[in-house]
One Martini backbone bead per residue (centre of mass of N, CA, C, O) as a GRO file, in nm:
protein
  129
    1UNK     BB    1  -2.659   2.537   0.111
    2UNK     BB    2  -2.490   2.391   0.378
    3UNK     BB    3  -2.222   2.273   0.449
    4UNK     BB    4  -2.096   2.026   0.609
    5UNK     BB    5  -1.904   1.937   0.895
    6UNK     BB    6  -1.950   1.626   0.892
    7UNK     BB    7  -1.850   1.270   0.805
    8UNK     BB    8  -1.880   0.970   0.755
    9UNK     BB    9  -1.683   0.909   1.022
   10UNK     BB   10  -1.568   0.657   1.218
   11UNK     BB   11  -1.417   0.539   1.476
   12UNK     BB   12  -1.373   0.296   1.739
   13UNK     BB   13  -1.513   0.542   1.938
   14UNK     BB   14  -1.745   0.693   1.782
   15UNK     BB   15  -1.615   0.933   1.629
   16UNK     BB   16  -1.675   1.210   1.463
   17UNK     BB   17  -1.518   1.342   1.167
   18UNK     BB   18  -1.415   1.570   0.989
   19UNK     BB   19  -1.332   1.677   0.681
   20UNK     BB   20  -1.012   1.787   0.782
   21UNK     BB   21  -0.965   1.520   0.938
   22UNK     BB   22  -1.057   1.308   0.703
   23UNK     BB   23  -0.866   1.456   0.487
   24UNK     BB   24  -0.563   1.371   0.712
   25UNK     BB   25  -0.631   1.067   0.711
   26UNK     BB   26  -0.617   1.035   0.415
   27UNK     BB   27  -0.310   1.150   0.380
   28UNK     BB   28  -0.139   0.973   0.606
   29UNK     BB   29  -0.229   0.695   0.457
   30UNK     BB   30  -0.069   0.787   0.161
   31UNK     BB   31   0.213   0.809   0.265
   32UNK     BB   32   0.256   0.558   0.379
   33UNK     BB   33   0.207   0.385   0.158
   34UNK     BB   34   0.438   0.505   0.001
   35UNK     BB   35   0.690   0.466   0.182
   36UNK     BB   36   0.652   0.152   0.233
   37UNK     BB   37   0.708   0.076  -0.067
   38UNK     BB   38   1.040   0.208  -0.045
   39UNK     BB   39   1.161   0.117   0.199
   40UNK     BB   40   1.315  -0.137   0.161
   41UNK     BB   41   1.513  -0.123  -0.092
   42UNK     BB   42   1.787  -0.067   0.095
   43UNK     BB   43   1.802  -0.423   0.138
   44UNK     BB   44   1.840  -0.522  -0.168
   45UNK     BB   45   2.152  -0.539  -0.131
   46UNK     BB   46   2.158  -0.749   0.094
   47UNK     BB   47   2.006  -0.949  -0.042
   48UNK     BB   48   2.205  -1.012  -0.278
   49UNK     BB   49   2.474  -1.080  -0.144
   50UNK     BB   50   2.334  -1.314   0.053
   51UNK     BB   51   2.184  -1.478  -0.248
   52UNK     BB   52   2.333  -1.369  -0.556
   53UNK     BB   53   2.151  -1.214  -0.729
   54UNK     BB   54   2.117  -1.041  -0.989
   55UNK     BB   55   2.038  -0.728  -1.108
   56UNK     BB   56   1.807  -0.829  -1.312
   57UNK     BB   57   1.659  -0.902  -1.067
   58UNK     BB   58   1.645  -0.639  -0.919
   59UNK     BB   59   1.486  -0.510  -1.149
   60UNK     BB   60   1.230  -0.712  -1.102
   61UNK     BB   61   1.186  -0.587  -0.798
   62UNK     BB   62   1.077  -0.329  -0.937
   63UNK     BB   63   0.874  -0.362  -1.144
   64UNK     BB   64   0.659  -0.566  -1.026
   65UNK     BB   65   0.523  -0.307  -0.863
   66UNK     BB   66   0.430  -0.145  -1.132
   67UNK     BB   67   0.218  -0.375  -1.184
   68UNK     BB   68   0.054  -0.396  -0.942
   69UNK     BB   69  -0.012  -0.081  -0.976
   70UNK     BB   70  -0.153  -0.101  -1.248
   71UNK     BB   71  -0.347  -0.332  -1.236
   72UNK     BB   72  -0.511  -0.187  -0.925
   73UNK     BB   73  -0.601   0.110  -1.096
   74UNK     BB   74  -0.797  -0.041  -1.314
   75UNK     BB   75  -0.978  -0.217  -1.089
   76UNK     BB   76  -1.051   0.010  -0.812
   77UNK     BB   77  -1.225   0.213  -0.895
   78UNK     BB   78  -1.489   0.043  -0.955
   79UNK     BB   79  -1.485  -0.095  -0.684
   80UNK     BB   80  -1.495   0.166  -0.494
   81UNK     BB   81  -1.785   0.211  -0.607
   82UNK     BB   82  -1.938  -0.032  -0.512
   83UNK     BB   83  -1.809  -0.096  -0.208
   84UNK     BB   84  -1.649   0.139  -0.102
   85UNK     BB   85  -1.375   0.310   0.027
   86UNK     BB   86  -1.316   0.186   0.330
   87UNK     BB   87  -1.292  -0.119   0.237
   88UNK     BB   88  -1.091  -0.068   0.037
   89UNK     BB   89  -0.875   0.043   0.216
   90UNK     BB   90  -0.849  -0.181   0.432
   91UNK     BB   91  -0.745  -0.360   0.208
   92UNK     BB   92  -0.485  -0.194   0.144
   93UNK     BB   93  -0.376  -0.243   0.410
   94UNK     BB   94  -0.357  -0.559   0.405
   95UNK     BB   95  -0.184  -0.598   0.179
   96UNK     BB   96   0.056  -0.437   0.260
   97UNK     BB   97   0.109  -0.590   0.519
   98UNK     BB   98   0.144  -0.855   0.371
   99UNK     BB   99   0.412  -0.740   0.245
  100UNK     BB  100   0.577  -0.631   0.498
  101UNK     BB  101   0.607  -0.951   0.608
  102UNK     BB  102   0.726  -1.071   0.356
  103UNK     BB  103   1.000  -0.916   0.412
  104UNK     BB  104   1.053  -0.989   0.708
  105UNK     BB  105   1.061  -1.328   0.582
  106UNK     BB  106   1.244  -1.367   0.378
  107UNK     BB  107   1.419  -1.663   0.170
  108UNK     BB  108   1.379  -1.565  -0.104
  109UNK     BB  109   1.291  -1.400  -0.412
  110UNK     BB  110   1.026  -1.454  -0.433
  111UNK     BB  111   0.929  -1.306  -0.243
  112UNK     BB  112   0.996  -1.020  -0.320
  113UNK     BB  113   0.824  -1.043  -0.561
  114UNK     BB  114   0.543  -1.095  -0.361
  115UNK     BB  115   0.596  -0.811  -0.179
  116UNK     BB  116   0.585  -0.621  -0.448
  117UNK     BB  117   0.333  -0.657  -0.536
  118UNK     BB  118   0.147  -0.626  -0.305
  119UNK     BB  119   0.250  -0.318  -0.282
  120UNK     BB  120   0.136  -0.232  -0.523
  121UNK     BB  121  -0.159  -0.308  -0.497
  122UNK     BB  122  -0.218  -0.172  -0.210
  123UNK     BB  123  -0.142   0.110  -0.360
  124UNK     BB  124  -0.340   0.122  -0.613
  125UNK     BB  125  -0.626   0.065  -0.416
  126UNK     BB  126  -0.577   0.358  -0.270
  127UNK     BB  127  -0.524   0.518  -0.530
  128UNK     BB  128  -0.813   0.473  -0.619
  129UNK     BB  129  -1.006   0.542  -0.373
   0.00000   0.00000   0.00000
């Protein structure tokens, strides 16, 4: 039997990707939101200086991090067994999304705590799908 050469995925453009575009685009799109949970990182000095908390706390604030990303490692991949991948990805995009905005208007530590959050999450449920 003859191996398909596009799979159903569908830009919205309503073009048909192929499955090594698809299989590039979904490279792509993990290694972004991989990019983006690291991105701030560099800021966090500037945050600390400027807000005056202690390393302590910066060191939650990377930590909290890994818990959003193993907690959604656990419970995504059979949600997206469930759901579908496509929606599953989009969701984790949104997430990431909200993490990255919450970064750029942060006004105080619990900010970066809920922002690194969301990236973990983000980033674990796509890394699950």
């Amino acid at each position: 039997m003859p191996e398909p050469t596009a799979i159903p995925i569908r830009s919205a453009l309503g073009l048909e990707l192929g499955r090594r575009a698809s299989f590039w685009l979904l490279v792509l799109t993990l290694a972004l939101l991989l990019f983006a949970s690291s991105a701030p990182s560099p800021l966090y000095i500037v945050y600390q200086a400027e807000w005056g908390f202690s390393a302590i706390t910066l060191t939650g604030v990377f930590a909290v991090y890994a818990l959003g990303l193993l907690g959604a490692l656990i419970v995504a991949g059979s949600v997206s067994d469930h759901l579908g991948r496509r929606p599953t990805l989009l969701l984790a995009l949104l997430i990431e999304i909200m993490g990255m905005l919450l970064f750029a208007e942060a006004r105080s530590v619990l900010w970066l705590f809920g922002a690194r959050i969301l990236q973990g999450v983000g980033t674990g449920i796509a890394t699950a799908a």
